[in-house]
Structures are given as C-alpha cells and as structure tokens.
Coordinates of C-alpha atoms and ligand atoms in Angstrom, one line a residue:
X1 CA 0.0 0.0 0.0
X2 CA 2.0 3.3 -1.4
X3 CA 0.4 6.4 1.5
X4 CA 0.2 9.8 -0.6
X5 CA 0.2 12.9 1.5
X6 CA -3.1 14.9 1.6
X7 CA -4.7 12.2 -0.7
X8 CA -3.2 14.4 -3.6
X9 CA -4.1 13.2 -6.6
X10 CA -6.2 10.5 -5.3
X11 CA -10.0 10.4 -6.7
X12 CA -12.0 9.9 -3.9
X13 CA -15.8 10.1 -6.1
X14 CA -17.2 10.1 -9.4
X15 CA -19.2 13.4 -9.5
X16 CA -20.7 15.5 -12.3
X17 CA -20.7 18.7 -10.7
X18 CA -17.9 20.4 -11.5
X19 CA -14.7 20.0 -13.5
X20 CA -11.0 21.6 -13.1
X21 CA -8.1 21.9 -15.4
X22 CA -5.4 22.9 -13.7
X23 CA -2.6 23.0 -16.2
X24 CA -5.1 24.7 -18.5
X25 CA -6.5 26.9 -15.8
X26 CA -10.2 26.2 -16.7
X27 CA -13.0 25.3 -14.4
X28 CA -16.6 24.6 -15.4
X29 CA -20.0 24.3 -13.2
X30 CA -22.1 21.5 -14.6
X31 CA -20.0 22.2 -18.3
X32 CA -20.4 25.7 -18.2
X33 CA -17.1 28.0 -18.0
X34 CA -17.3 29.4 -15.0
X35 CA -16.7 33.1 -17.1
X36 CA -19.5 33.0 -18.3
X37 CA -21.5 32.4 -15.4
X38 CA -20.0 34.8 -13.6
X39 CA -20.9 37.4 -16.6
X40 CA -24.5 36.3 -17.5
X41 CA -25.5 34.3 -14.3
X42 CA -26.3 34.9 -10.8
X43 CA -26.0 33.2 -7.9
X44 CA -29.9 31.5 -7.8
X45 CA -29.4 30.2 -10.9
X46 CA -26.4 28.9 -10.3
X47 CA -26.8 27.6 -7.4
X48 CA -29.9 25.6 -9.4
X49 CA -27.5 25.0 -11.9
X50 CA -25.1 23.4 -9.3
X51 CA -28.2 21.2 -7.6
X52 CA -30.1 19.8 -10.7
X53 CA -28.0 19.8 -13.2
X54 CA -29.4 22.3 -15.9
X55 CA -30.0 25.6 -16.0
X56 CA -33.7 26.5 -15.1
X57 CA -36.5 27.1 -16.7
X58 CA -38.2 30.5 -15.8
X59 CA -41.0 29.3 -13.8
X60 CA -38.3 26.8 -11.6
X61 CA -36.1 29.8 -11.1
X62 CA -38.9 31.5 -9.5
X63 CA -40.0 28.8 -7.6
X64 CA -36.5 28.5 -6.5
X65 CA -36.0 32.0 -5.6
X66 CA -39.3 32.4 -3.9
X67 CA -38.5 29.5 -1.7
X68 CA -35.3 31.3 -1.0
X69 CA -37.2 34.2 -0.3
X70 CA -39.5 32.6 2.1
X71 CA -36.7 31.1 4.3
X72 CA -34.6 34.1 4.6
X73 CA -36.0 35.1 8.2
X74 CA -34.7 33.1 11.1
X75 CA -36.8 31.6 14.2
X76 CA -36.6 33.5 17.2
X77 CA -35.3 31.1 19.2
X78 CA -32.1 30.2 16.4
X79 CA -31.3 34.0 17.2
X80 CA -31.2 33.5 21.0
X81 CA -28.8 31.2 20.5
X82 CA -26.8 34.0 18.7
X83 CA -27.8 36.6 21.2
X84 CA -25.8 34.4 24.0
X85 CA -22.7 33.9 22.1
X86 CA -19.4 36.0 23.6
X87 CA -19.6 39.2 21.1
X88 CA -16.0 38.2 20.7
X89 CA -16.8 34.8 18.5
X90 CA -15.5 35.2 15.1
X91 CA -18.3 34.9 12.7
X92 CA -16.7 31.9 11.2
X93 CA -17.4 30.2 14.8
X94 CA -21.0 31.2 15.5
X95 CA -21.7 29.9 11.5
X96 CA -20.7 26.6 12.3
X97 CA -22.5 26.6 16.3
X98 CA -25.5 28.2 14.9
X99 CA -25.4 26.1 11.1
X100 CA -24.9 23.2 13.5
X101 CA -28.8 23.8 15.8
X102 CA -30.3 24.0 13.6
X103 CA -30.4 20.5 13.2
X104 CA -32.5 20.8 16.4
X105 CA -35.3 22.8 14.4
X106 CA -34.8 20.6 11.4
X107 CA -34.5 17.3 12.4
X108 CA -33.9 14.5 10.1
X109 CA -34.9 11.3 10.5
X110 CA -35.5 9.0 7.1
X111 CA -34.5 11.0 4.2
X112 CA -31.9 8.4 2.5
X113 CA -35.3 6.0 2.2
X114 CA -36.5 8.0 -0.9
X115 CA -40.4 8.6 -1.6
X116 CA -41.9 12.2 -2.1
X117 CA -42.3 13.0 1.4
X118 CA -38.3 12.2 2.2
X119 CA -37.6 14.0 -1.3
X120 CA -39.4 17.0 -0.1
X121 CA -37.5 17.2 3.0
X122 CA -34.0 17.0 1.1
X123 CA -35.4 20.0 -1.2
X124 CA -36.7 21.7 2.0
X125 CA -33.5 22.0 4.2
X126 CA -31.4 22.6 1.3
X127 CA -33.4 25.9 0.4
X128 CA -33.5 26.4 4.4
X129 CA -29.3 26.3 5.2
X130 CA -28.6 28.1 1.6
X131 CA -31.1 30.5 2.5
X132 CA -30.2 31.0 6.1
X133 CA -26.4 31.1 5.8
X134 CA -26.5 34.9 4.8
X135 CA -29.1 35.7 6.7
X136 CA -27.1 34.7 9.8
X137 CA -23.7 36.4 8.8
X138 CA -25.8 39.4 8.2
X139 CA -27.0 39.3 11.6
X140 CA -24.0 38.9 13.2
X141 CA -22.4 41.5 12.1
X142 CA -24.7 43.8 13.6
X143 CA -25.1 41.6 16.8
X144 CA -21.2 41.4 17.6
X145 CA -20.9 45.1 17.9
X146 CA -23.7 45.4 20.2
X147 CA -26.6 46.8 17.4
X148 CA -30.0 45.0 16.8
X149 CA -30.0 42.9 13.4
X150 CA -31.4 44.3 10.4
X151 CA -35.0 41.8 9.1
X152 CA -34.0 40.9 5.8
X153 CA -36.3 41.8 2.7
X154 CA -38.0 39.7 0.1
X155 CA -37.8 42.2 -3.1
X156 CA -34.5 42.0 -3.5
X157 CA -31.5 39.6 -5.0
X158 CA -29.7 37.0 -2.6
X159 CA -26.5 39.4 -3.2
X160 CA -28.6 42.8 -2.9
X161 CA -30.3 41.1 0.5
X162 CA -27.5 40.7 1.9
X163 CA -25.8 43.7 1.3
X164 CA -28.7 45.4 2.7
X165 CA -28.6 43.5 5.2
X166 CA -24.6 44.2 6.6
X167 CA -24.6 47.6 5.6
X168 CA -28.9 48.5 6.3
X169 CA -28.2 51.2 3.3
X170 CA -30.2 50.8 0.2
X171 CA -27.7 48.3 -1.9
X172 CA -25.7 50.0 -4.4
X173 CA -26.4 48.0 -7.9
X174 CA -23.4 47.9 -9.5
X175 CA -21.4 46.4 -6.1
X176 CA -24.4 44.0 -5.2
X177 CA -23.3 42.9 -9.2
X178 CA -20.1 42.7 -8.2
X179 CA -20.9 40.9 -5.3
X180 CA -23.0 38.2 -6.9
X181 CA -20.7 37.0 -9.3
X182 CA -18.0 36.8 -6.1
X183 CA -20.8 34.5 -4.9
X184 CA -20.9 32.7 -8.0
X185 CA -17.5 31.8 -8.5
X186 CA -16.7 30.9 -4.6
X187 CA -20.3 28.5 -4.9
X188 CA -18.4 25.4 -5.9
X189 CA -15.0 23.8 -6.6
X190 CA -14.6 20.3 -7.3
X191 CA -13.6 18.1 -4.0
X192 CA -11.8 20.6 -1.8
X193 CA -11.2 19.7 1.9
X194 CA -14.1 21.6 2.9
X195 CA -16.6 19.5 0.4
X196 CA -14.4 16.7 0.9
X197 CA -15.3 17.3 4.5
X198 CA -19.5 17.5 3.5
X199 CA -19.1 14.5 1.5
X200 CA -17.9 12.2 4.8
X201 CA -20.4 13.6 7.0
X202 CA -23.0 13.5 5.0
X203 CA -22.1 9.6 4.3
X204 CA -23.0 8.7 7.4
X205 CA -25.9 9.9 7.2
X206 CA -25.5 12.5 9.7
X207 CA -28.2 15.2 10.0
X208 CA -28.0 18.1 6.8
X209 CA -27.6 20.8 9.0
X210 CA -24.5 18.9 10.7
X211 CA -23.2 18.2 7.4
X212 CA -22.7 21.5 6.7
X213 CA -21.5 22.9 10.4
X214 CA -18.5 20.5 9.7
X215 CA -18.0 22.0 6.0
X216 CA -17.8 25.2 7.9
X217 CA -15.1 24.2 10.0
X218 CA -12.7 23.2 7.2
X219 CA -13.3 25.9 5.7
X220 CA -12.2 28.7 8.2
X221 CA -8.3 27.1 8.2
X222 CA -6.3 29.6 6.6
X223 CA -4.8 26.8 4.3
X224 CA -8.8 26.6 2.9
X225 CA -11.1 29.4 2.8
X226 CA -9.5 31.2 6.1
X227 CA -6.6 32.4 3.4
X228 CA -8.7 35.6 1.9
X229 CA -8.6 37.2 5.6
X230 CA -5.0 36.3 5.8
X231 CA -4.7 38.0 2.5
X232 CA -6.0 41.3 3.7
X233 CA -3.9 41.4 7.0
X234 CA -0.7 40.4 5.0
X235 CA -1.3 43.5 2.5
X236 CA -2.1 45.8 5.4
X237 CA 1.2 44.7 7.0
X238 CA 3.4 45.2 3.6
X239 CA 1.5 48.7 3.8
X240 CA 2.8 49.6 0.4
X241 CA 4.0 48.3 -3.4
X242 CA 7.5 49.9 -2.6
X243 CA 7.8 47.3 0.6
X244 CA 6.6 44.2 -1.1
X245 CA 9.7 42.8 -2.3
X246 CA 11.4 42.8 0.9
X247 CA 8.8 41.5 2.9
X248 CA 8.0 38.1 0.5
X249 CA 11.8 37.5 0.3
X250 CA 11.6 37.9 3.9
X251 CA 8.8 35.0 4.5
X252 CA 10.3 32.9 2.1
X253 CA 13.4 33.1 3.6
X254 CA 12.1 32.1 7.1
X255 CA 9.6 29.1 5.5
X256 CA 6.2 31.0 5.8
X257 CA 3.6 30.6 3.0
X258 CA 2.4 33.0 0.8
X259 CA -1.1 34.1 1.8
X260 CA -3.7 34.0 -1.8
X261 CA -0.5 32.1 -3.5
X262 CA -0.7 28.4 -5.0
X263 CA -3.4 25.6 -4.9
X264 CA -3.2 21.9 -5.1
X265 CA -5.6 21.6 -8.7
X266 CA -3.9 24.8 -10.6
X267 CA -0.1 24.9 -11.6
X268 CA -0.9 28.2 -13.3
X269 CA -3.2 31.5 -12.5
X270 CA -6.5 30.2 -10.4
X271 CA -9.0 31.4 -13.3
X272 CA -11.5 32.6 -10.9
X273 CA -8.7 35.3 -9.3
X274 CA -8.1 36.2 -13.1
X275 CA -12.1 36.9 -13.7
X276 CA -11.6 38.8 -9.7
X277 CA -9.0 40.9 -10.4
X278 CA -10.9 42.2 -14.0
X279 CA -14.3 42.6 -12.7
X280 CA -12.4 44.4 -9.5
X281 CA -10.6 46.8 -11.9
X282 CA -13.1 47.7 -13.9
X283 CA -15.5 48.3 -10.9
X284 CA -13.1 50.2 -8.3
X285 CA -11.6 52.4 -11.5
X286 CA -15.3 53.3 -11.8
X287 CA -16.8 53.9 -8.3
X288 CA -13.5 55.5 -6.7
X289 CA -11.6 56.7 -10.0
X290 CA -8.2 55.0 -8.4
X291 CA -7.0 51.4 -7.4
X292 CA -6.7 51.3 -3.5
X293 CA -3.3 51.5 -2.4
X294 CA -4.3 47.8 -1.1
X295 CA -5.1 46.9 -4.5
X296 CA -1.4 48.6 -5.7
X297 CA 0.5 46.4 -3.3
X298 CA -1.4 42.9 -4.3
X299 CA -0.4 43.8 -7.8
X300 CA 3.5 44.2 -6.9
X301 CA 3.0 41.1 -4.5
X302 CA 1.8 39.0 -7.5
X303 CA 4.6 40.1 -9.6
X304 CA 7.2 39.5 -7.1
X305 CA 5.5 36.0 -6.1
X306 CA 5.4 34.7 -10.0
X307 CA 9.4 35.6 -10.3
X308 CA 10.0 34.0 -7.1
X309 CA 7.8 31.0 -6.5
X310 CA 6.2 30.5 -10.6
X311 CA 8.3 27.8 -11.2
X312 CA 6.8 25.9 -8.4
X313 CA 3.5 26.6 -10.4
X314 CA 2.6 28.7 -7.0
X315 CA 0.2 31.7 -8.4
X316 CA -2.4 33.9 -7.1
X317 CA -5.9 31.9 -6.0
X318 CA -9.2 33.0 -5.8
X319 CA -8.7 34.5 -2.1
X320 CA -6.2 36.6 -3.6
X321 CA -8.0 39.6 -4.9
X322 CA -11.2 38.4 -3.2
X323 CA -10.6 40.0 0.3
X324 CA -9.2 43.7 -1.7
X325 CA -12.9 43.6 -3.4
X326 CA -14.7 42.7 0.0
X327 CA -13.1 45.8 1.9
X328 CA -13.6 47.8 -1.0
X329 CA -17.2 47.1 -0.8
X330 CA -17.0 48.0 3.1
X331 CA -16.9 44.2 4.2
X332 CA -15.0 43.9 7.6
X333 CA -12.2 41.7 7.2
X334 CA -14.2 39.1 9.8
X335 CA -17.0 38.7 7.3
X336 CA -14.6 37.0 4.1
X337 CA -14.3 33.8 4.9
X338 CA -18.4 33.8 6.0
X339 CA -19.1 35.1 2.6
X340 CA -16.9 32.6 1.0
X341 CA -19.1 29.9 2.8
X342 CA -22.2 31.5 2.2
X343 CA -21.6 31.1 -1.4
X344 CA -20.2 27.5 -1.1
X345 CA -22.8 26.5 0.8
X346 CA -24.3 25.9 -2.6
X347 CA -21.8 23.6 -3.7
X348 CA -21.7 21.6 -0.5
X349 CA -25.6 21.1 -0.7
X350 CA -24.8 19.7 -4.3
X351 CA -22.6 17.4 -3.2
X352 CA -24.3 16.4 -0.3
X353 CA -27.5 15.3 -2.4
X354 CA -24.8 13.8 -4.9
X355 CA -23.5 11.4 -2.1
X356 CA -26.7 10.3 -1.0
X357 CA -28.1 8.9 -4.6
X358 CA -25.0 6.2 -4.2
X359 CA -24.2 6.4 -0.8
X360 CA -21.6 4.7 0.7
X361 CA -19.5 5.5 4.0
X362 CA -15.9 6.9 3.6
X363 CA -13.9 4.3 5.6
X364 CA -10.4 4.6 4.3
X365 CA -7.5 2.9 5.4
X366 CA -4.0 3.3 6.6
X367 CA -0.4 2.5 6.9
X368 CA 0.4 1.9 10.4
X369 CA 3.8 2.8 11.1
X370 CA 3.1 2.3 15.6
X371 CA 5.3 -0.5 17.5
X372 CA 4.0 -4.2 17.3
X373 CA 3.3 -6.4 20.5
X374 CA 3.1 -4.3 23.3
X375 CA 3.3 -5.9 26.5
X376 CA 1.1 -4.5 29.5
X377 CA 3.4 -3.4 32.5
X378 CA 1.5 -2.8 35.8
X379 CA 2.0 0.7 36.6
X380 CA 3.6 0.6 39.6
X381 CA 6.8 -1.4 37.9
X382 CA 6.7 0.8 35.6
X383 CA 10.0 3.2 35.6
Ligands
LIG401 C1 -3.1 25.9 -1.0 C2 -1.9 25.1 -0.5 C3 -2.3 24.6 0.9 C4 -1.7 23.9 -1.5 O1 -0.8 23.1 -0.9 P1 -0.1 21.9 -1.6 O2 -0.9 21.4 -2.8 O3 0.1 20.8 -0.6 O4 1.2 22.4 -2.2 P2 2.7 22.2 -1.7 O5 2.7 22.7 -0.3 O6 3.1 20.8 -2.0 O7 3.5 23.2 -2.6 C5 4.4 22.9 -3.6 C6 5.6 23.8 -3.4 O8 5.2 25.2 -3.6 C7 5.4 25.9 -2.4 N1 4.3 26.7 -2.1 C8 3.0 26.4 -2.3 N2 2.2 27.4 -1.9 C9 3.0 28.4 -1.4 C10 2.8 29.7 -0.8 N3 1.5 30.1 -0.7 N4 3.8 30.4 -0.5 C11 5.1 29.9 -0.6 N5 5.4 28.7 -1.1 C12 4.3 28.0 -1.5 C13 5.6 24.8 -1.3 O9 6.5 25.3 -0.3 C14 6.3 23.7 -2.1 O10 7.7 24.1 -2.3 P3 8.8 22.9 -2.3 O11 8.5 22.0 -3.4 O12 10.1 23.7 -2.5 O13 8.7 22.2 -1.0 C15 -0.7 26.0 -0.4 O14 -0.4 26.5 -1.7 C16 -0.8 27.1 0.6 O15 -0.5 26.9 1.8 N6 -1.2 28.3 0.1 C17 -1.4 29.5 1.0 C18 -2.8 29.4 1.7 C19 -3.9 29.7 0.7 O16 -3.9 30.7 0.0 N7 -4.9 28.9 0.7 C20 -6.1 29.1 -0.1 C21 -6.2 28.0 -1.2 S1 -7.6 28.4 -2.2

C-alpha cells in the first residue's frame, strides 16, 4: 500500500458537478465555463444550476428564488442562540454553532429511504441552510458590535439582500453585481477539503444541518477558505507596493507561505482570481476613479511572487484579490471567509445530495507505522 500525503491526486468520487483543469486553468459548473457564469449568471441560478444539473426554466427559477425568499428570516429562538454567544466569537465560529442547531429545528430522521415526502425534506433544508447562511452572517455582524440585526427583505437579490442586510443602506447595484458574481464563482470547486469534509459527513448519514457545520469548520483554516482574511492582513502589513519585495523575500526566507499564492488543482493563475481581479478593476476604476493603495500592493506582491515561486506553479488563487474587493465594498475583514461559505454552501448542498443517490461510507485505510506487540506493565513497575 503506497500512503500519498493529503490524498493528492487520489479520486476519492465520481461526480458530475464540476470540472478543473489545472494545467489549462479552466474550471466549469455542470460544463459551463465558470466566465460565463460569472458574466451572465447569478447566484440563484447557479446555485440551481449546481443542484439539478441544468439551468432553469423561468418558472423553476422563481419557484426557487421564492423559496429562498421565504426562508430568509430566522426563528426566534435560532437567534437566542446568537444573542448568547461571547460578542468576541469570530463569525466563522458562530456559523458553524449556529449552522450546527439547527439541526435541532430541522430534524432529520429517514430522508436516505427515498419517496416524495423524504424528497421534499431534502429540497426543503437545502433551500432552508442556503437560505439562512446569509441571513445569519448578516446578523452577526450587527449583533457582535452590540446593534440589533437588520429583518431581511423579500424584493430584493440573494447578493442585494445581503448587502442590505450588513450595511442597512439601500444596496448600491453595480457592487451588489459585483458581489454576486463573487458569490458565484466561490459556490463550488470540485472536491476541496471543505466538500471533501460535506461528503464524509454527509455519508453517514448525519443530520444536513450537521453536514454543513463540519463544511464550515474546514473551511475557516487559513490553508482553505480562512486564506482571503489572511490576505487582507498580509497587504495591510506590507502597507505599500515599494515594501513588497522585501517583505515576500523575507517569508520565504524564514519558510512562511504566501497568503492567496498556490493551490493543489492549478499549476498556473487560479482562473476565478483572473475573472476577480478584471471585474475588480473595472469596478473600483469606476466607483472611486483609483485602485486602493491595497489593491497597488497585491499587484506588486503578485509580480514579485510569480518571479519567485512561478516555477513551483505557485500563483495567485481565488482568495487573492477576493478580500481587496470585499473591503472595498465596506466588508470587515471578519465577514470573508463567511461570505466565502455563504456562497459554497451551494456547492456543499450539491454534493451532499450527490453522495446520498450512491451512498456509501468513507472508511479509508492506513499504513500503520506504531510499535507491534506491546506488553502491558503494571503501573507501579513501571520506571
Ligand atoms: C493551497 C496550499 C495549501 C496547497 O498546498 P499543496 O498542494 O500541498 O502544495 P505544496 O505545499 O506541496 O506546494 C508545492 C511547493 O510550492 C510551495 N508553495 C505552495 N504554496 C505556497 C505559498 N503560498 N507560499 C510559498 N510557497 C508555496 C511549497 O512550499 C512547495 O515548495 P517545495 O516544493 O520547495 O517544498 C498551499 O499552496 C498554501 O498553503 N497556500 C497558502 C494558503 C492559501 O492561500 N490557501 C487558499 C487555497 S484556495
């Protein structure tokens, strides 16, 4: 039996969700570029897109986005919950405690049998945690500085919602664009560790809602979806394009990663940070007339990281240049990683319904490299 780090390389399903090339730097969503879903989609329909297989017909979209609509308000009691969290909990944490009860509120007891009634309760919770994942960021970022949340509406856009939401201003259109098609290309990405993570849960048939509270937790490690904050507090600390140089030789030097740089699937640019860093030039050129001084440094930090680590195929990923847009839109850095789960939780719920139409329990195995034949010493002779 040959061990291989990290399962690199290993399949671990057949799925027909979405496909990576990562010499080629391409990456499709049910055979659709992801380019073009990021242009012409939105996040609804893709997340349909990412759940059934097809894009929609009109009348399923708004069934869809209806039932989205309809589950965007939270019980009561799943906010007293929030209410008696430390203010201090990272929103990260109170995603996966709060994700996590509402199993409590939405129990499951025989979906994997099949049947309408089991079928309507897969549909049902997957609207409900999609649904409620922004609606509970939203709310904590309100509740963790002490302010009442903001009740979230039903006339506008999952992206425009949740703006409105965070920032209780009327949501600007061209951002709440901007911010969509962020949603769309962090909805889904092949078997990461977080849907890796989503796929083992959910093949024990663990409750939905648990599923995704431990999808949640792989995702906040800064090697995973934690990175984009990362990103933001590296930049801050290299304060300026003239210091950038120095301060990646420096890291390098001492063995510290790159923050945004490399990924296991892509030896060259992460496609989805190329589409970020247009649709983020374009837009901040536009609503400021400038690029950030943030934005400056990334730039000199990218062209300093592909002389120094792009022979390693080590480029900038999506968390890159995601982070620079989420500031820009007034986004504290505590809420990236959230809205990078927010997003995913689409792909996640794909996955999750993927695993259960040919279930069967991950139970890898190992190499055991431990001592053999252990004899048992009392422990009072024992020196
Ligand atoms: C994403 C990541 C965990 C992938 O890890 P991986 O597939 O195991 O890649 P490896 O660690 O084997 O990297 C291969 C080589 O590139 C180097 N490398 C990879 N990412 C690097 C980075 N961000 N900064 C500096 N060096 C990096 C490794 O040190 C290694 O060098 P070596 O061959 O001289 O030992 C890794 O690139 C990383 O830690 N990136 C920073 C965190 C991040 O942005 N995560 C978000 C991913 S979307």
């Amino acid at each position: 039996m040959q061990y291989i780090p990290g399962l690199a390389g290993v399949p671990a399903t057949e799925s027909e969700i979405s496909f990576i090339d990562g010499q080629k730097g391409l990456l499709t969503y049910r055979g659709y570029n992801i380019m073009e879903l990021a242009e012409r989609s939105s996040f609804e329909e893709t997340t349909l897109l990412l759940l059934f297989g097809s894009l929609p017909t009109q009348a399923e979209f708004d069934e869809f986005d209806n039932a989205l609509k309809d589950s965007r308000r939270v019980k009561f009691n799943i906010r007293n919950i929030m209410e008696n969290l430390p203010s201090t909990t990272h929103p990260m944490h109170m995603l996966q405690v709060v994700v996590a009860s509402l199993a409590s509120f939405y129990p499951s007891t025989e979906y994997m049998k099949g049947g309408t009634e089991n079928q309507q309760y897969v549909n049902d919770v997957t609207v409900k945690i999609i649904s409620h994942m922004a609606t509970l960021v939203a709310m904590w970022e309100h509740m963790r500085n002490g302010y009442k949340p903001i009740d979230p509406r039903q006339d506008l856009s999952y992206a425009e919602n949740f703006l409105y939401m965070v920032t209780g201003k009327e949501p600007d259109k061209d951002w709440a664009r901007l911010l969509d098609a962020c949603l769309i290309l962090h909805a889904e990405h092949t078997i990461n560790a977080s849907t890796f993570t989503t796929m083992v849960t959910g093949s024990t048939l663990a409750n939905p809602c648990s599923v995704i509270a431990s999808a949640i937790a792989s995702l906040s490690g800064p090697l995973h979806g934690g990175a984009n904050q990362k990103v933001i507090e590296m930049l801050e600390e290299i304060e300026s394009p003239e210091n950038a140089r120095a301060y990646i030789e420096d890291r390098l030097k001492n063995n510290k990663v790159i923050w945004g740089m490399g990924h296991r699937e892509y030896k060259t640019k992460d496609p989805r940070a190329t589409i970020l860093q247009k649709l983020s030039d374009n837009l901040l050129e536009k609503k400021t007339g400038r690029l950030s001084k943030t934005f400056k440094t990334a730039m000199e930090v990218e062209k300093v990281c592909e002389e120094l680590l792009g022979h390693k195929g080590v480029y900038p990923n999506v968390d890159f240049y995601s982070g620079i847009l989420y500031k820009e839109m007034g986004f504290d850095a505590g809420l990236f990683t959230p809205i990078f789960a927010v997003a995913r939780s689409a792909g996640w719920m794909a996955h999750w319904r993927e695993q259960l139409q040919n279930n069967k329990i991950f139970r890898p195995t190992q190499v055991y490299t431990g001592v053999g034949n252990s004899c048992y010493i009392p422990i009072e002779k024992r020196s």
